[in-house]
């Protein structure tokens, strides 16, 4: 939205989420303008309240002065997101977040290695550096971990009692670099990059051992023009098929743990379980074959290496707070809620 409305709007993106069985999204701060000031966070939350079809959490970007994080949190920021270009500031940002009880999300790659011969090791080297700086009181989430080597480092640190979580994406679990290249060529660009078939198999093995905490789309709805240029914009669209894909590949029990229960716990919301006292956010699937066809997406993003794959779970109806929010390609706008900021260490 805003200056990137040609890629996606709050309305198109959250409708896409709803049609994929998602009732709460967590938005990243790499908007235009970025969410790196208190005022931009306030404006974004206002926009989401008015136009979103699902509940939402908003990540703050790294502000010019870390002291502003307190005001950004008061304005409604759920967590702070640190990107590769901001990694030199990790210690000061993380310490401020820790003092506020604010969650921290990191895109772990060494920025200087991206686009060089050292790029395959950019994630591992960044994780190594970050783990030497993480304090026990920090609440750190590693977004879209893509390599077994990086995951092993985080596992070791977590066993020492550090408070950290790992997220994994559909494309790093179920798509290889070679297969994507054969399907969409240069448009395979994504950060972190797609990996080898061997790595993908090992990542799925870790998933089945319950090593990963969350499965997240990393939805990046670039236009076809941006994805087809010489230096393609990195990222894919995924909101509308991520849940059915996980169900098809890993079954209901693991899918519901990774995509419903665990994320809801992290967000601190009463969702993710079908139990008394929880919000009645429910998805009804039918068992029928359907092809992933980007031309039929609600999202404006139409580029994915999964195009043409056939899935056997399809979203039919979505209930939000006990009322029908989506049914047979019809959307019903309801009141939406912002996920409250975390303010306690260890949340």
GROMACS .gro file of C-alpha atoms in nm:
model
  347
    1UNK     CA    1   0.000   0.000   0.000
    2UNK     CA    2   0.106   0.367   0.019
    3UNK     CA    3   0.379   0.410  -0.247
    4UNK     CA    4   0.371   0.036  -0.324
    5UNK     CA    5  -0.003  -0.001  -0.378
    6UNK     CA    6   0.069  -0.124  -0.732
    7UNK     CA    7   0.223  -0.438  -0.570
    8UNK     CA    8  -0.036  -0.494  -0.301
    9UNK     CA    9  -0.283  -0.299  -0.091
   10UNK     CA   10  -0.391  -0.373   0.264
   11UNK     CA   11  -0.725  -0.480   0.122
   12UNK     CA   12  -0.590  -0.711  -0.150
   13UNK     CA   13  -0.324  -0.861   0.077
   14UNK     CA   14  -0.553  -0.932   0.371
   15UNK     CA   15  -0.825  -1.071   0.146
   16UNK     CA   16  -0.561  -1.300  -0.003
   17UNK     CA   17  -0.464  -1.406   0.349
   18UNK     CA   18  -0.826  -1.477   0.441
   19UNK     CA   19  -0.882  -1.686   0.128
   20UNK     CA   20  -0.577  -1.890   0.232
   21UNK     CA   21  -0.719  -1.964   0.576
   22UNK     CA   22  -0.529  -1.691   0.763
   23UNK     CA   23  -0.705  -1.472   1.022
   24UNK     CA   24  -0.403  -1.286   1.165
   25UNK     CA   25  -0.106  -1.146   0.974
   26UNK     CA   26   0.220  -0.997   1.102
   27UNK     CA   27   0.331  -0.712   0.879
   28UNK     CA   28   0.696  -0.625   0.823
   29UNK     CA   29   0.825  -0.265   0.822
   30UNK     CA   30   0.979  -0.260   0.471
   31UNK     CA   31   0.693  -0.053   0.337
   32UNK     CA   32   0.737   0.274   0.147
   33UNK     CA   33   0.766   0.487   0.351
   34UNK     CA   34   0.924   0.251   0.601
   35UNK     CA   35   0.782   0.198   0.948
   36UNK     CA   36   1.084   0.347   1.123
   37UNK     CA   37   0.917   0.637   1.306
   38UNK     CA   38   0.641   0.655   1.563
   39UNK     CA   39   0.422   0.853   1.326
   40UNK     CA   40   0.457   0.597   1.045
   41UNK     CA   41   0.359   0.318   1.285
   42UNK     CA   42   0.049   0.513   1.393
   43UNK     CA   43  -0.046   0.578   1.029
   44UNK     CA   44   0.002   0.211   0.938
   45UNK     CA   45  -0.210   0.083   1.225
   46UNK     CA   46  -0.483   0.331   1.135
   47UNK     CA   47  -0.477   0.209   0.774
   48UNK     CA   48  -0.493  -0.154   0.883
   49UNK     CA   49  -0.782  -0.089   1.122
   50UNK     CA   50  -0.978   0.072   0.839
   51UNK     CA   51  -0.900  -0.164   0.550
   52UNK     CA   52  -0.774  -0.499   0.679
   53UNK     CA   53  -0.995  -0.807   0.659
   54UNK     CA   54  -0.793  -0.990   0.927
   55UNK     CA   55  -0.637  -0.912   1.264
   56UNK     CA   56  -0.280  -0.786   1.252
   57UNK     CA   57   0.052  -0.728   1.425
   58UNK     CA   58   0.291  -0.456   1.309
   59UNK     CA   59   0.670  -0.478   1.329
   60UNK     CA   60   0.864  -0.157   1.381
   61UNK     CA   61   1.162  -0.079   1.164
   62UNK     CA   62   1.489   0.031   1.325
   63UNK     CA   63   1.454   0.404   1.405
   64UNK     CA   64   1.730   0.662   1.372
   65UNK     CA   65   1.753   0.680   1.751
   66UNK     CA   66   1.689   0.357   1.941
   67UNK     CA   67   1.519   0.551   2.221
   68UNK     CA   68   1.224   0.600   1.984
   69UNK     CA   69   1.146   0.229   2.010
   70UNK     CA   70   0.965   0.299   2.336
   71UNK     CA   71   0.727   0.540   2.162
   72UNK     CA   72   0.686   0.303   1.868
   73UNK     CA   73   0.594   0.025   2.107
   74UNK     CA   74   0.342   0.253   2.282
   75UNK     CA   75   0.195   0.334   1.938
   76UNK     CA   76   0.130  -0.036   1.882
   77UNK     CA   77   0.443  -0.202   1.739
   78UNK     CA   78   0.444  -0.570   1.825
   79UNK     CA   79   0.819  -0.622   1.770
   80UNK     CA   80   1.122  -0.465   1.602
   81UNK     CA   81   1.259  -0.611   1.276
   82UNK     CA   82   1.631  -0.590   1.201
   83UNK     CA   83   1.742  -0.630   0.837
   84UNK     CA   84   2.093  -0.713   0.705
   85UNK     CA   85   2.185  -0.348   0.643
   86UNK     CA   86   2.102  -0.272   1.008
   87UNK     CA   87   2.294  -0.564   1.157
   88UNK     CA   88   2.585  -0.344   1.276
   89UNK     CA   89   2.332  -0.183   1.511
   90UNK     CA   90   2.203  -0.514   1.648
   91UNK     CA   91   2.353  -0.477   1.995
   92UNK     CA   92   2.209  -0.131   2.066
   93UNK     CA   93   1.870  -0.210   1.913
   94UNK     CA   94   1.840  -0.545   2.089
   95UNK     CA   95   1.941  -0.403   2.426
   96UNK     CA   96   1.677  -0.132   2.400
   97UNK     CA   97   1.417  -0.388   2.295
   98UNK     CA   98   1.518  -0.609   2.586
   99UNK     CA   99   1.473  -0.323   2.832
  100UNK     CA  100   1.121  -0.270   2.696
  101UNK     CA  101   1.029  -0.641   2.690
  102UNK     CA  102   0.990  -0.601   2.314
  103UNK     CA  103   1.028  -0.893   2.075
  104UNK     CA  104   1.308  -0.889   1.817
  105UNK     CA  105   1.291  -1.037   1.466
  106UNK     CA  106   1.604  -1.067   1.253
  107UNK     CA  107   1.669  -1.128   0.884
  108UNK     CA  108   1.999  -1.306   0.937
  109UNK     CA  109   2.230  -1.249   0.642
  110UNK     CA  110   2.559  -1.060   0.618
  111UNK     CA  111   2.465  -0.776   0.384
  112UNK     CA  112   2.814  -0.740   0.238
  113UNK     CA  113   2.810  -1.105   0.124
  114UNK     CA  114   2.482  -1.082  -0.068
  115UNK     CA  115   2.547  -1.084  -0.442
  116UNK     CA  116   2.905  -1.213  -0.402
  117UNK     CA  117   3.067  -1.556  -0.425
  118UNK     CA  118   3.028  -1.580  -0.046
  119UNK     CA  119   2.650  -1.548  -0.060
  120UNK     CA  120   2.579  -1.917   0.023
  121UNK     CA  121   2.742  -1.859   0.364
  122UNK     CA  122   2.583  -1.520   0.435
  123UNK     CA  123   2.316  -1.667   0.661
  124UNK     CA  124   2.545  -1.893   0.864
  125UNK     CA  125   2.805  -1.621   0.918
  126UNK     CA  126   2.540  -1.374   1.029
  127UNK     CA  127   2.383  -1.622   1.273
  128UNK     CA  128   2.727  -1.695   1.421
  129UNK     CA  129   2.784  -1.326   1.482
  130UNK     CA  130   2.440  -1.261   1.626
  131UNK     CA  131   2.453  -1.553   1.867
  132UNK     CA  132   2.763  -1.402   2.026
  133UNK     CA  133   2.563  -1.085   2.098
  134UNK     CA  134   2.231  -1.228   2.217
  135UNK     CA  135   2.158  -1.180   2.586
  136UNK     CA  136   1.952  -1.419   2.797
  137UNK     CA  137   1.678  -1.160   2.849
  138UNK     CA  138   1.628  -1.099   2.476
  139UNK     CA  139   1.333  -1.249   2.290
  140UNK     CA  140   1.473  -1.319   1.942
  141UNK     CA  141   1.300  -1.472   1.641
  142UNK     CA  142   1.510  -1.575   1.342
  143UNK     CA  143   1.293  -1.515   1.035
  144UNK     CA  144   1.300  -1.751   0.734
  145UNK     CA  145   1.596  -1.969   0.832
  146UNK     CA  146   1.699  -2.153   0.516
  147UNK     CA  147   1.999  -2.374   0.596
  148UNK     CA  148   2.053  -2.671   0.822
  149UNK     CA  149   2.388  -2.527   0.930
  150UNK     CA  150   2.231  -2.206   1.060
  151UNK     CA  151   1.951  -2.400   1.229
  152UNK     CA  152   2.210  -2.620   1.408
  153UNK     CA  153   2.383  -2.313   1.553
  154UNK     CA  154   2.053  -2.175   1.685
  155UNK     CA  155   1.953  -2.514   1.829
  156UNK     CA  156   2.280  -2.531   2.022
  157UNK     CA  157   2.232  -2.182   2.164
  158UNK     CA  158   1.871  -2.249   2.253
  159UNK     CA  159   1.974  -2.558   2.451
  160UNK     CA  160   2.186  -2.327   2.667
  161UNK     CA  161   1.866  -2.157   2.780
  162UNK     CA  162   1.852  -1.858   2.545
  163UNK     CA  163   1.507  -1.733   2.440
  164UNK     CA  164   1.498  -1.768   2.063
  165UNK     CA  165   1.268  -1.908   1.797
  166UNK     CA  166   1.306  -2.016   1.436
  167UNK     CA  167   1.074  -1.962   1.143
  168UNK     CA  168   1.075  -2.149   0.812
  169UNK     CA  169   0.903  -2.068   0.480
  170UNK     CA  170   0.721  -2.276   0.218
  171UNK     CA  171   0.989  -2.215  -0.042
  172UNK     CA  172   1.279  -2.316   0.184
  173UNK     CA  173   1.097  -2.637   0.282
  174UNK     CA  174   0.940  -2.747  -0.043
  175UNK     CA  175   1.127  -2.583  -0.335
  176UNK     CA  176   1.483  -2.633  -0.457
  177UNK     CA  177   1.698  -2.382  -0.640
  178UNK     CA  178   1.727  -2.601  -0.952
  179UNK     CA  179   1.355  -2.671  -0.979
  180UNK     CA  180   1.265  -2.306  -0.934
  181UNK     CA  181   1.524  -2.197  -1.190
  182UNK     CA  182   1.381  -2.443  -1.441
  183UNK     CA  183   1.033  -2.300  -1.385
  184UNK     CA  184   1.076  -1.925  -1.347
  185UNK     CA  185   1.443  -1.852  -1.418
  186UNK     CA  186   1.581  -1.527  -1.275
  187UNK     CA  187   1.252  -1.466  -1.094
  188UNK     CA  188   1.372  -1.731  -0.846
  189UNK     CA  189   1.546  -1.450  -0.661
  190UNK     CA  190   1.456  -1.449  -0.290
  191UNK     CA  191   1.632  -1.356   0.036
  192UNK     CA  192   1.772  -1.584   0.173
  193UNK     CA  193   1.820  -1.769  -0.157
  194UNK     CA  194   1.672  -2.106  -0.244
  195UNK     CA  195   1.898  -2.398  -0.159
  196UNK     CA  196   1.996  -2.744  -0.286
  197UNK     CA  197   1.777  -3.051  -0.284
  198UNK     CA  198   1.994  -3.204  -0.012
  199UNK     CA  199   1.946  -2.904   0.214
  200UNK     CA  200   1.570  -2.903   0.151
  201UNK     CA  201   1.545  -3.271   0.251
  202UNK     CA  202   1.736  -3.203   0.572
  203UNK     CA  203   1.520  -2.899   0.651
  204UNK     CA  204   1.210  -3.117   0.626
  205UNK     CA  205   1.375  -3.369   0.856
  206UNK     CA  206   1.429  -3.091   1.112
  207UNK     CA  207   1.066  -2.989   1.070
  208UNK     CA  208   0.951  -3.341   1.155
  209UNK     CA  209   1.169  -3.334   1.467
  210UNK     CA  210   0.981  -3.019   1.581
  211UNK     CA  211   1.294  -2.802   1.555
  212UNK     CA  212   1.115  -2.512   1.383
  213UNK     CA  213   0.865  -2.305   1.579
  214UNK     CA  214   0.671  -2.139   1.296
  215UNK     CA  215   0.590  -2.177   0.931
  216UNK     CA  216   0.553  -1.832   0.771
  217UNK     CA  217   0.483  -1.717   0.416
  218UNK     CA  218   0.739  -1.434   0.389
  219UNK     CA  219   0.481  -1.302   0.140
  220UNK     CA  220   0.652  -1.061  -0.103
  221UNK     CA  221   0.405  -0.952  -0.375
  222UNK     CA  222   0.631  -0.799  -0.638
  223UNK     CA  223   0.495  -0.717  -0.981
  224UNK     CA  224   0.579  -0.938  -1.281
  225UNK     CA  225   0.786  -0.653  -1.423
  226UNK     CA  226   0.994  -0.631  -1.104
  227UNK     CA  227   1.045  -1.008  -1.104
  228UNK     CA  228   1.145  -1.027  -1.472
  229UNK     CA  229   1.412  -0.755  -1.484
  230UNK     CA  230   1.788  -0.820  -1.489
  231UNK     CA  231   1.815  -0.781  -1.110
  232UNK     CA  232   1.479  -0.920  -0.994
  233UNK     CA  233   1.311  -0.806  -0.675
  234UNK     CA  234   1.362  -1.085  -0.418
  235UNK     CA  235   1.064  -1.280  -0.287
  236UNK     CA  236   0.744  -1.460  -0.382
  237UNK     CA  237   0.374  -1.445  -0.311
  238UNK     CA  238   0.240  -1.727  -0.093
  239UNK     CA  239  -0.059  -1.625   0.121
  240UNK     CA  240  -0.324  -1.816  -0.074
  241UNK     CA  241  -0.164  -2.159  -0.084
  242UNK     CA  242   0.084  -2.178   0.206
  243UNK     CA  243  -0.160  -2.349   0.446
  244UNK     CA  244  -0.297  -2.603   0.193
  245UNK     CA  245   0.061  -2.675   0.081
  246UNK     CA  246   0.174  -2.754   0.436
  247UNK     CA  247  -0.132  -2.973   0.493
  248UNK     CA  248  -0.064  -3.162   0.171
  249UNK     CA  249   0.305  -3.214   0.249
  250UNK     CA  250   0.303  -3.272   0.625
  251UNK     CA  251  -0.053  -3.349   0.737
  252UNK     CA  252  -0.299  -3.171   0.971
  253UNK     CA  253  -0.129  -3.228   1.308
  254UNK     CA  254   0.205  -3.076   1.214
  255UNK     CA  255   0.046  -2.805   1.001
  256UNK     CA  256  -0.183  -2.686   1.280
  257UNK     CA  257   0.105  -2.681   1.529
  258UNK     CA  258   0.334  -2.475   1.304
  259UNK     CA  259   0.078  -2.246   1.143
  260UNK     CA  260  -0.186  -2.202   1.414
  261UNK     CA  261  -0.094  -2.297   1.770
  262UNK     CA  262   0.271  -2.190   1.792
  263UNK     CA  263   0.232  -1.855   1.609
  264UNK     CA  264  -0.069  -1.766   1.827
  265UNK     CA  265   0.135  -1.835   2.141
  266UNK     CA  266   0.416  -1.613   2.013
  267UNK     CA  267   0.170  -1.334   1.931
  268UNK     CA  268   0.004  -1.372   2.271
  269UNK     CA  269  -0.347  -1.415   2.129
  270UNK     CA  270  -0.625  -1.660   2.216
  271UNK     CA  271  -0.622  -1.836   1.882
  272UNK     CA  272  -0.468  -2.147   1.733
  273UNK     CA  273  -0.660  -2.408   1.932
  274UNK     CA  274  -1.018  -2.534   1.920
  275UNK     CA  275  -1.089  -2.501   2.292
  276UNK     CA  276  -1.322  -2.318   2.527
  277UNK     CA  277  -1.203  -1.963   2.587
  278UNK     CA  278  -1.030  -1.931   2.249
  279UNK     CA  279  -1.152  -1.716   1.963
  280UNK     CA  280  -1.354  -1.915   1.712
  281UNK     CA  281  -1.119  -1.855   1.420
  282UNK     CA  282  -1.178  -2.172   1.220
  283UNK     CA  283  -1.099  -2.291   0.869
  284UNK     CA  284  -1.299  -2.555   0.684
  285UNK     CA  285  -1.109  -2.741   0.413
  286UNK     CA  286  -1.236  -2.981   0.153
  287UNK     CA  287  -1.034  -3.265   0.005
  288UNK     CA  288  -1.020  -3.192  -0.366
  289UNK     CA  289  -0.744  -3.141  -0.618
  290UNK     CA  290  -0.675  -2.787  -0.740
  291UNK     CA  291  -0.380  -2.633  -0.925
  292UNK     CA  292  -0.186  -2.332  -0.795
  293UNK     CA  293  -0.282  -2.076  -1.059
  294UNK     CA  294  -0.149  -1.721  -0.994
  295UNK     CA  295  -0.390  -1.574  -1.251
  296UNK     CA  296  -0.667  -1.651  -1.002
  297UNK     CA  297  -0.493  -1.505  -0.695
  298UNK     CA  298  -0.664  -1.233  -0.494
  299UNK     CA  299  -0.317  -1.096  -0.422
  300UNK     CA  300  -0.165  -0.863  -0.680
  301UNK     CA  301   0.154  -1.069  -0.651
  302UNK     CA  302   0.147  -1.333  -0.924
  303UNK     CA  303   0.496  -1.488  -0.923
  304UNK     CA  304   0.569  -1.817  -0.745
  305UNK     CA  305   0.782  -2.121  -0.831
  306UNK     CA  306   0.493  -2.337  -0.707
  307UNK     CA  307   0.277  -2.237  -1.006
  308UNK     CA  308   0.118  -2.545  -1.161
  309UNK     CA  309   0.159  -2.769  -0.856
  310UNK     CA  310  -0.157  -2.953  -0.754
  311UNK     CA  311  -0.276  -2.957  -0.392
  312UNK     CA  312  -0.544  -3.175  -0.235
  313UNK     CA  313  -0.664  -2.945   0.045
  314UNK     CA  314  -0.874  -2.641  -0.049
  315UNK     CA  315  -1.001  -2.361   0.175
  316UNK     CA  316  -1.381  -2.350   0.159
  317UNK     CA  317  -1.493  -2.140   0.456
  318UNK     CA  318  -1.317  -1.923   0.714
  319UNK     CA  319  -1.474  -1.816   1.041
  320UNK     CA  320  -1.335  -1.517   1.230
  321UNK     CA  321  -1.457  -1.481   1.589
  322UNK     CA  322  -1.736  -1.725   1.512
  323UNK     CA  323  -1.871  -1.544   1.207
  324UNK     CA  324  -1.817  -1.627   0.841
  325UNK     CA  325  -1.544  -1.405   0.699
  326UNK     CA  326  -1.481  -1.594   0.374
  327UNK     CA  327  -1.692  -1.841   0.180
  328UNK     CA  328  -1.676  -1.947  -0.185
  329UNK     CA  329  -1.478  -1.644  -0.299
  330UNK     CA  330  -1.698  -1.401  -0.105
  331UNK     CA  331  -1.552  -1.180   0.166
  332UNK     CA  332  -1.734  -1.038   0.468
  333UNK     CA  333  -1.567  -0.740   0.634
  334UNK     CA  334  -1.563  -0.751   1.014
  335UNK     CA  335  -1.405  -0.553   1.294
  336UNK     CA  336  -1.034  -0.626   1.323
  337UNK     CA  337  -0.796  -0.617   1.618
  338UNK     CA  338  -0.433  -0.516   1.651
  339UNK     CA  339  -0.215  -0.764   1.838
  340UNK     CA  340  -0.100  -0.581   2.152
  341UNK     CA  341   0.273  -0.517   2.194
  342UNK     CA  342   0.464  -0.755   2.418
  343UNK     CA  343   0.594  -0.575   2.725
  344UNK     CA  344   0.731  -0.855   2.941
  345UNK     CA  345   1.061  -1.034   2.913
  346UNK     CA  346   1.023  -1.395   2.812
  347UNK     CA  347   0.677  -1.340   2.658
   0.00000   0.00000   0.00000
